[in-house]
Amino acid sequence: MSSVVLTQLYQNILASVFAVKEINENPQLLPNVTLGLHIYDTHFIARLMDHAALELLSTKGRLTPNYKCDKQNNFVAVLGGTTSDFCFYETDILRLFKVPQIFYGSAPVMTNKAEGDFLYSMFPSWSNQYMGLVKLLLNFKWTWVGAIHADDEYGQQFAQEVFPIFLEHGICFDFVGKFPAMTFSSSLPEMEEGNYEISRVVKGSTATAVVVHCQIETMLTFQILLRTIEFIEMPMRTEAKVWILTAMMVFTSSKMQRSWDVDFIHGALSFAVHSREVLGFDQFLRARDPASEKEDGFVGDFWEDAFDCSLSSTPELTSDEEICTGEEKLESLPGSVFEMSMTSLSYSMYTAVYVVAHALHAMYSSMLKHRGQAGGGRKRFLNQQPWQFHAFLKKVSFNNSAGELVSTDQKGEIEDVLDIINWVTFPNNSFLRAKVGRIDPKAPEDKVFSIHEDAIIWPQMFNQVQPLSLCNNRCQAGYSQKKKEGRPFCCYDCLPCPEGKISVLEDTSGCFQCPEDHYPNTNQDFCLPKRISFLSYEEPLGTTLASSAFSFSLMAALVLSIFIKNQDTPIVKANNRSLSYILLLSLLLSFLCALLFIGRPEKLPCLLRQTTFGIVFSVAVSCVLAKTVIVVLAFMATKPGSRMRNWVGRHLGISIVLSCSSIQSTICTVWLITSPPFPDFDTHSMTEEMILRCNEGSVAMFYCVLGYMGFLAAVSFTVAFLGRKLPDSFNEAKFITFSMLVFCSVWLTFVPTYLSTKGKYTVAVEIFSILASSAGLLGCIFSPKLYIIVVRPELNTKGQITKRTNGRL
């Protein structure tokens, strides 16, 4: 079992040394005080963490806590945080002595508030980072993800806190894997064996986006995980993955792993503590060498491991191992071994040192102000106890050398700003961390999360197209989601929207109706405006009906003119001239009133069309009824001794017409007063059309008008049918019977047809019924008489009528 050297972490040490160097060279910050560092290497072994904490509390060379007589090397704070679970051990001891502990990495998990009273974090809170993870996933609509975390207390905390947040925001997990618990002294075979099961899970997953909860050692196991996946003999469900790494991610690798390609991290996204370039740091790194840095106890191990050489010639030196010249250059190392630009974790360490220095400066200034003597103030300053330092750590505010404001709040935490990093690798095993976004919880709501998607380099297998990470393909517009039984809620089937409904967005949970004046297109993903439809004169149907109405009205006018011209002839006199004129005039008007139903419905035509039709038709049917009654009474009056002679006369017919039509007029008047017709849009009858129609107002009144006309027609038909066998001089009853049969047939057919048609065809049905029934009356009643008047005028004599009557009697 050999120890693993992580050369990348050496930069954290150098960042703290550089910060101390700058502070000591600044006469304005800590005059007459030299700031120093005492760095412990615990090799990530828990018992060494305890030992280091106890040694800090003791006099040099003695391990006696709380007994310290070395006044020249007082410690004021402890910086730590590379691995939170190991820091917990030192925290458990140091908090008993109220020692300030400043974590430049993730802070340890505290079970209660009292444990964290003396902890200060330069690392953003995990809650904000978790919310940043959610916003990042939702920004790319990655709702089907994998997650991997360490199998330790820190990883369990991650699972307990972040998984409910993910689920709450509609993000499901294809798998949740655990890195096996291990130490830095673990052998690579042990690490490979522990990663086998999680490797199988990752390889068999369909999730493209995988969240990896990182600590310092994560990159070691992560590389082993990916290498193990390559040798597992099972199909890769999704070959390319977008790795999403948390802010403690540090690119670390063992000596054996440096020969491995680093392209596995190409296109990955990670969070990092917000940082800026620190001037002079790269020159400071270039000047480092093992010969001149005698006080640096880490430079030797780093140098030998980074440059794969030995600083001294020993018998154990193998033949293929070179001797270090000391002139090797750090800038010649690949990024996978050592980076020349300051990492975010080193930036946190650099900031943490400055926080301590500025807090010390504030405490020193406060003492000088109250004591008034520099010497006495400095002596008292050196005698300060660590617990007295807390008040000044909680109100630090300064601009660092990178030009950024650094301030702590009452909780001892700095501003929670995170950068979003896109990792780009190159063939020479170097890589670039490109900042593509940030998370700033203190920014306005719409600017808390920002990202430049066009600047992101995706893994090569995606051909620079933003990848998808979904349980199934998205439901396109025109479809809605249906949950799959027994599967997470992110998995669903896509069903077409029901007829009449649409969806305009992807992955919608339901479809919705278009507005009343719109209808769905064929794909059911857009609403089209409905065409306004009405029976117009321009269309063929409207033209045909209008022409028919004019034609029939001309016929009625022609018949009326012929009857008027031949009003003194026997056949006209025998058929009651007055009633015939009124009937012909009402038929003429009934043909013309059909025109009120054609054209764009307006307020006045809507008021007139049904009432005019009802009254005019009632007059026509009343005339027919009057004719029928007069014919029957006239035959009965010819019998000897009949008293019916007193009833037969001109006034009887007019009385019947006036009384019957006045009832219809009353019905129409009540209709217009209570609930008159009005122009209205029918948006439901037709799918693609919006019918502009006359709303009848009161449907009951409309059917009352039709019902009353039907009643008059039925009475006329009954009376005419009973008188159908009268002598030839009174054979008009036969024609009336047939005309009423036609009339009733038309209107009995009208009702079901009217109810079954839609839109403008409903109006066309009513117009046809008006024209057909009127034409039936005109033809059946007047065509025989017109034939005699025009074609056989020799029969239109009193002698012919008397002769025919006598022959019959």
mmCIF file of C-alpha atoms in Angstrom, residues 538-777:
data_model
loop_
_atom_site.group_PDB
_atom_site.id
_atom_site.type_symbol
_atom_site.label_atom_id
_atom_site.label_comp_id
_atom_site.label_asym_id
_atom_site.label_seq_id
_atom_site.Cartn_x
_atom_site.Cartn_y
_atom_site.Cartn_z
ATOM 1 C CA GLU A 538 -72.717 36.072 -54.267
ATOM 2 C CA GLU A 539 -72.528 32.332 -53.673
ATOM 3 C CA PRO A 540 -74.337 29.877 -55.976
ATOM 4 C CA LEU A 541 -76.845 28.715 -53.349
ATOM 5 C CA GLY A 542 -77.797 32.259 -52.422
ATOM 6 C CA THR A 543 -78.032 33.294 -56.082
ATOM 7 C CA THR A 544 -80.238 30.300 -56.906
ATOM 8 C CA LEU A 545 -82.627 30.919 -54.021
ATOM 9 C CA ALA A 546 -82.804 34.666 -54.700
ATOM 10 C CA SER A 547 -83.492 34.013 -58.399
ATOM 11 C CA SER A 548 -86.189 31.517 -57.500
ATOM 12 C CA ALA A 549 -87.810 33.997 -55.115
ATOM 13 C CA PHE A 550 -87.862 36.704 -57.806
ATOM 14 C CA SER A 551 -89.167 34.260 -60.403
ATOM 15 C CA PHE A 552 -92.009 33.021 -58.208
ATOM 16 C CA SER A 553 -92.875 36.565 -57.158
ATOM 17 C CA LEU A 554 -93.116 37.559 -60.849
ATOM 18 C CA MET A 555 -95.380 34.579 -61.447
ATOM 19 C CA ALA A 556 -97.613 35.611 -58.566
ATOM 20 C CA ALA A 557 -97.664 39.175 -59.886
ATOM 21 C CA LEU A 558 -98.513 37.887 -63.379
ATOM 22 C CA VAL A 559 -101.368 35.747 -62.064
ATOM 23 C CA LEU A 560 -102.628 38.686 -60.016
ATOM 24 C CA SER A 561 -102.578 40.961 -63.056
ATOM 25 C CA ILE A 562 -104.423 38.349 -65.146
ATOM 26 C CA PHE A 563 -107.080 37.955 -62.469
ATOM 27 C CA ILE A 564 -107.492 41.694 -62.175
ATOM 28 C CA LYS A 565 -107.749 42.025 -65.945
ATOM 29 C CA ASN A 566 -110.365 39.255 -66.018
ATOM 30 C CA GLN A 567 -112.092 40.203 -62.791
ATOM 31 C CA ASP A 568 -115.544 40.351 -64.377
ATOM 32 C CA THR A 569 -115.338 36.893 -65.891
ATOM 33 C CA PRO A 570 -117.475 34.144 -64.324
ATOM 34 C CA ILE A 571 -114.585 31.982 -63.153
ATOM 35 C CA VAL A 572 -112.952 34.853 -61.257
ATOM 36 C CA LYS A 573 -116.261 35.863 -59.708
ATOM 37 C CA ALA A 574 -117.129 32.282 -58.808
ATOM 38 C CA ASN A 575 -113.834 31.938 -56.833
ATOM 39 C CA ASN A 576 -114.336 34.982 -54.583
ATOM 40 C CA ARG A 577 -112.340 37.783 -56.186
ATOM 41 C CA SER A 578 -111.439 39.585 -52.947
ATOM 42 C CA LEU A 579 -109.953 36.525 -51.276
ATOM 43 C CA SER A 580 -108.137 35.581 -54.475
ATOM 44 C CA TYR A 581 -106.557 39.034 -54.691
ATOM 45 C CA ILE A 582 -105.518 38.938 -51.014
ATOM 46 C CA LEU A 583 -104.142 35.393 -51.404
ATOM 47 C CA LEU A 584 -102.170 36.297 -54.535
ATOM 48 C CA LEU A 585 -100.795 39.427 -52.882
ATOM 49 C CA SER A 586 -99.780 37.493 -49.751
ATOM 50 C CA LEU A 587 -98.110 34.829 -51.912
ATOM 51 C CA LEU A 588 -96.269 37.577 -53.795
ATOM 52 C CA LEU A 589 -95.039 39.017 -50.480
ATOM 53 C CA SER A 590 -94.130 35.564 -49.120
ATOM 54 C CA PHE A 591 -91.893 34.997 -52.146
ATOM 55 C CA LEU A 592 -90.252 38.388 -51.588
ATOM 56 C CA CYS A 593 -89.851 37.950 -47.813
ATOM 57 C CA ALA A 594 -87.566 35.011 -48.572
ATOM 58 C CA LEU A 595 -85.048 37.638 -49.682
ATOM 59 C CA LEU A 596 -84.840 38.853 -46.057
ATOM 60 C CA PHE A 597 -83.120 35.559 -45.204
ATOM 61 C CA ILE A 598 -80.316 36.098 -47.755
ATOM 62 C CA GLY A 599 -77.359 38.432 -47.149
ATOM 63 C CA ARG A 600 -75.389 39.500 -44.080
ATOM 64 C CA PRO A 601 -77.577 39.366 -40.990
ATOM 65 C CA GLU A 602 -78.163 42.845 -39.586
ATOM 66 C CA LYS A 603 -80.365 44.083 -36.782
ATOM 67 C CA LEU A 604 -83.362 45.209 -38.918
ATOM 68 C CA PRO A 605 -83.479 42.157 -41.218
ATOM 69 C CA CYS A 606 -83.247 39.898 -38.170
ATOM 70 C CA LEU A 607 -86.251 41.643 -36.604
ATOM 71 C CA LEU A 608 -88.304 41.476 -39.808
ATOM 72 C CA ARG A 609 -87.522 38.124 -41.406
ATOM 73 C CA GLN A 610 -89.404 35.709 -39.134
ATOM 74 C CA THR A 611 -92.217 38.068 -38.141
ATOM 75 C CA THR A 612 -92.859 39.187 -41.722
ATOM 76 C CA PHE A 613 -92.818 35.600 -42.930
ATOM 77 C CA GLY A 614 -95.144 34.529 -40.106
ATOM 78 C CA ILE A 615 -97.725 37.286 -40.662
ATOM 79 C CA VAL A 616 -97.697 37.098 -44.480
ATOM 80 C CA PHE A 617 -98.003 33.331 -44.460
ATOM 81 C CA SER A 618 -100.781 33.497 -41.881
ATOM 82 C CA VAL A 619 -102.685 35.841 -44.184
ATOM 83 C CA ALA A 620 -102.173 33.411 -47.082
ATOM 84 C CA VAL A 621 -103.298 30.363 -45.089
ATOM 85 C CA SER A 622 -106.210 32.368 -43.635
ATOM 86 C CA CYS A 623 -107.309 33.182 -47.161
ATOM 87 C CA VAL A 624 -107.185 29.506 -48.062
ATOM 88 C CA LEU A 625 -109.164 28.687 -44.931
ATOM 89 C CA ALA A 626 -111.686 31.381 -45.762
ATOM 90 C CA LYS A 627 -112.050 30.080 -49.319
ATOM 91 C CA THR A 628 -112.572 26.551 -48.001
ATOM 92 C CA VAL A 629 -115.199 27.615 -45.475
ATOM 93 C CA ILE A 630 -117.040 29.720 -48.045
ATOM 94 C CA VAL A 631 -117.070 26.846 -50.561
ATOM 95 C CA VAL A 632 -118.523 24.440 -48.015
ATOM 96 C CA LEU A 633 -121.060 26.976 -46.745
ATOM 97 C CA ALA A 634 -122.027 27.936 -50.289
ATOM 98 C CA PHE A 635 -122.857 24.302 -51.126
ATOM 99 C CA MET A 636 -124.874 23.917 -47.949
ATOM 100 C CA ALA A 637 -126.687 27.189 -48.678
ATOM 101 C CA THR A 638 -127.935 25.853 -52.044
ATOM 102 C CA LYS A 639 -130.039 23.211 -50.313
ATOM 103 C CA PRO A 640 -133.706 24.120 -49.964
ATOM 104 C CA GLY A 641 -134.623 25.614 -46.562
ATOM 105 C CA SER A 642 -130.988 26.016 -45.467
ATOM 106 C CA ARG A 643 -130.226 28.880 -43.104
ATOM 107 C CA MET A 644 -126.561 28.958 -44.241
ATOM 108 C CA ARG A 645 -127.494 31.463 -46.915
ATOM 109 C CA ASN A 646 -127.327 34.183 -44.234
ATOM 110 C CA TRP A 647 -123.655 33.342 -43.532
ATOM 111 C CA VAL A 648 -122.431 33.300 -47.076
ATOM 112 C CA GLY A 649 -121.152 36.681 -48.245
ATOM 113 C CA ARG A 650 -118.170 38.959 -48.860
ATOM 114 C CA HIS A 651 -117.764 39.903 -45.205
ATOM 115 C CA LEU A 652 -117.372 36.318 -43.986
ATOM 116 C CA GLY A 653 -114.112 35.755 -45.866
ATOM 117 C CA ILE A 654 -112.606 39.099 -44.811
ATOM 118 C CA SER A 655 -113.569 38.412 -41.197
ATOM 119 C CA ILE A 656 -111.864 35.028 -41.219
ATOM 120 C CA VAL A 657 -108.681 36.495 -42.731
ATOM 121 C CA LEU A 658 -108.555 39.416 -40.292
ATOM 122 C CA SER A 659 -109.278 37.351 -37.200
ATOM 123 C CA CYS A 660 -106.823 34.556 -38.031
ATOM 124 C CA SER A 661 -103.988 36.854 -39.099
ATOM 125 C CA SER A 662 -104.496 39.171 -36.124
ATOM 126 C CA ILE A 663 -103.726 36.271 -33.770
ATOM 127 C CA GLN A 664 -100.450 35.664 -35.575
ATOM 128 C CA SER A 665 -99.686 39.388 -35.469
ATOM 129 C CA THR A 666 -100.252 39.377 -31.732
ATOM 130 C CA ILE A 667 -97.853 36.442 -31.288
ATOM 131 C CA CYS A 668 -95.181 38.235 -33.366
ATOM 132 C CA THR A 669 -95.666 41.474 -31.416
ATOM 133 C CA VAL A 670 -95.200 39.682 -28.085
ATOM 134 C CA TRP A 671 -92.111 38.004 -29.538
ATOM 135 C CA LEU A 672 -90.573 41.330 -30.605
ATOM 136 C CA ILE A 673 -91.309 42.914 -27.222
ATOM 137 C CA THR A 674 -90.134 40.109 -24.937
ATOM 138 C CA SER A 675 -87.208 38.484 -26.749
ATOM 139 C CA PRO A 676 -86.627 39.827 -30.252
ATOM 140 C CA PRO A 677 -84.243 38.200 -32.739
ATOM 141 C CA PHE A 678 -80.746 39.699 -33.049
ATOM 142 C CA PRO A 679 -77.544 39.142 -35.068
ATOM 143 C CA ASP A 680 -75.278 36.573 -33.430
ATOM 144 C CA PHE A 681 -72.252 34.378 -34.091
ATOM 145 C CA ASP A 682 -72.623 30.621 -33.877
ATOM 146 C CA THR A 683 -69.084 29.424 -33.089
ATOM 147 C CA HIS A 684 -69.935 25.820 -32.211
ATOM 148 C CA SER A 685 -71.935 24.345 -35.083
ATOM 149 C CA MET A 686 -69.117 24.304 -37.633
ATOM 150 C CA THR A 687 -65.461 23.455 -37.019
ATOM 151 C CA GLU A 688 -63.830 25.841 -39.445
ATOM 152 C CA GLU A 689 -66.584 28.410 -39.817
ATOM 153 C CA MET A 690 -68.166 30.966 -37.559
ATOM 154 C CA ILE A 691 -71.793 31.300 -38.598
ATOM 155 C CA LEU A 692 -73.180 34.820 -38.651
ATOM 156 C CA ARG A 693 -76.868 34.237 -38.113
ATOM 157 C CA CYS A 694 -80.013 35.732 -36.699
ATOM 158 C CA ASN A 695 -80.516 34.393 -33.221
ATOM 159 C CA GLU A 696 -84.239 33.829 -32.806
ATOM 160 C CA GLY A 697 -84.144 35.232 -29.297
ATOM 161 C CA SER A 698 -86.949 33.025 -28.062
ATOM 162 C CA VAL A 699 -87.038 29.616 -29.701
ATOM 163 C CA ALA A 700 -90.428 28.981 -28.084
ATOM 164 C CA MET A 701 -91.948 32.012 -29.809
ATOM 165 C CA PHE A 702 -90.465 30.912 -33.139
ATOM 166 C CA TYR A 703 -92.150 27.536 -32.865
ATOM 167 C CA CYS A 704 -95.362 29.211 -31.728
ATOM 168 C CA VAL A 705 -95.409 31.120 -35.019
ATOM 169 C CA LEU A 706 -94.801 27.930 -36.993
ATOM 170 C CA GLY A 707 -97.273 26.003 -34.871
ATOM 171 C CA TYR A 708 -100.028 28.520 -35.435
ATOM 172 C CA MET A 709 -99.499 28.393 -39.199
ATOM 173 C CA GLY A 710 -99.608 24.633 -38.989
ATOM 174 C CA PHE A 711 -102.842 24.832 -37.048
ATOM 175 C CA LEU A 712 -104.441 27.038 -39.730
ATOM 176 C CA ALA A 713 -103.163 24.730 -42.465
ATOM 177 C CA ALA A 714 -104.520 21.656 -40.658
ATOM 178 C CA VAL A 715 -107.950 23.227 -40.254
ATOM 179 C CA SER A 716 -107.968 24.273 -43.913
ATOM 180 C CA PHE A 717 -106.920 20.801 -45.013
ATOM 181 C CA THR A 718 -109.618 19.160 -42.890
ATOM 182 C CA VAL A 719 -112.422 21.392 -44.123
ATOM 183 C CA ALA A 720 -111.269 21.111 -47.740
ATOM 184 C CA PHE A 721 -110.951 17.335 -47.477
ATOM 185 C CA LEU A 722 -114.518 17.064 -46.206
ATOM 186 C CA GLY A 723 -115.721 19.143 -49.153
ATOM 187 C CA ARG A 724 -113.701 17.488 -51.879
ATOM 188 C CA LYS A 725 -116.789 15.757 -53.476
ATOM 189 C CA LEU A 726 -118.794 18.912 -54.021
ATOM 190 C CA PRO A 727 -120.215 19.593 -57.509
ATOM 191 C CA ASP A 728 -117.905 20.897 -60.270
ATOM 192 C CA SER A 729 -118.873 24.497 -59.777
ATOM 193 C CA PHE A 730 -117.495 24.220 -56.274
ATOM 194 C CA ASN A 731 -114.568 21.893 -57.104
ATOM 195 C CA GLU A 732 -112.067 24.476 -55.734
ATOM 196 C CA ALA A 733 -112.184 22.382 -52.548
ATOM 197 C CA LYS A 734 -110.344 19.642 -54.404
ATOM 198 C CA PHE A 735 -107.554 22.026 -55.366
ATOM 199 C CA ILE A 736 -107.411 23.477 -51.851
ATOM 200 C CA THR A 737 -107.190 19.963 -50.430
ATOM 201 C CA PHE A 738 -104.249 19.144 -52.665
ATOM 202 C CA SER A 739 -102.541 22.512 -51.984
ATOM 203 C CA MET A 740 -102.881 22.021 -48.232
ATOM 204 C CA LEU A 741 -101.491 18.515 -48.610
ATOM 205 C CA VAL A 742 -98.430 19.983 -50.337
ATOM 206 C CA PHE A 743 -98.203 22.798 -47.780
ATOM 207 C CA CYS A 744 -98.359 20.472 -44.770
ATOM 208 C CA SER A 745 -95.910 18.017 -46.324
ATOM 209 C CA VAL A 746 -93.373 20.790 -46.868
ATOM 210 C CA TRP A 747 -93.574 22.139 -43.324
ATOM 211 C CA LEU A 748 -93.707 18.747 -41.662
ATOM 212 C CA THR A 749 -90.488 17.913 -43.518
ATOM 213 C CA PHE A 750 -89.053 21.312 -42.585
ATOM 214 C CA VAL A 751 -88.893 20.704 -38.818
ATOM 215 C CA PRO A 752 -86.508 17.685 -38.750
ATOM 216 C CA THR A 753 -84.504 19.067 -41.676
ATOM 217 C CA TYR A 754 -84.149 22.456 -39.969
ATOM 218 C CA LEU A 755 -82.927 20.819 -36.749
ATOM 219 C CA SER A 756 -80.427 18.541 -38.506
ATOM 220 C CA THR A 757 -78.706 21.123 -40.718
ATOM 221 C CA LYS A 758 -76.025 23.599 -39.623
ATOM 222 C CA GLY A 759 -74.906 27.069 -40.535
ATOM 223 C CA LYS A 760 -76.183 28.807 -43.628
ATOM 224 C CA TYR A 761 -77.871 25.613 -44.812
ATOM 225 C CA THR A 762 -80.393 26.007 -41.994
ATOM 226 C CA VAL A 763 -81.400 29.328 -43.530
ATOM 227 C CA ALA A 764 -81.487 27.734 -46.999
ATOM 228 C CA VAL A 765 -83.874 25.040 -45.720
ATOM 229 C CA GLU A 766 -86.280 27.651 -44.386
ATOM 230 C CA ILE A 767 -86.123 29.664 -47.630
ATOM 231 C CA PHE A 768 -86.787 26.515 -49.649
ATOM 232 C CA SER A 769 -89.756 25.667 -47.420
ATOM 233 C CA ILE A 770 -91.182 29.168 -47.877
ATOM 234 C CA LEU A 771 -90.781 29.047 -51.651
ATOM 235 C CA ALA A 772 -92.023 25.443 -51.994
ATOM 236 C CA SER A 773 -95.130 25.892 -49.853
ATOM 237 C CA SER A 774 -95.970 29.225 -51.482
ATOM 238 C CA ALA A 775 -95.428 27.792 -54.949
ATOM 239 C CA GLY A 776 -97.639 24.832 -53.984
ATOM 240 C CA LEU A 777 -100.486 27.159 -53.039
#
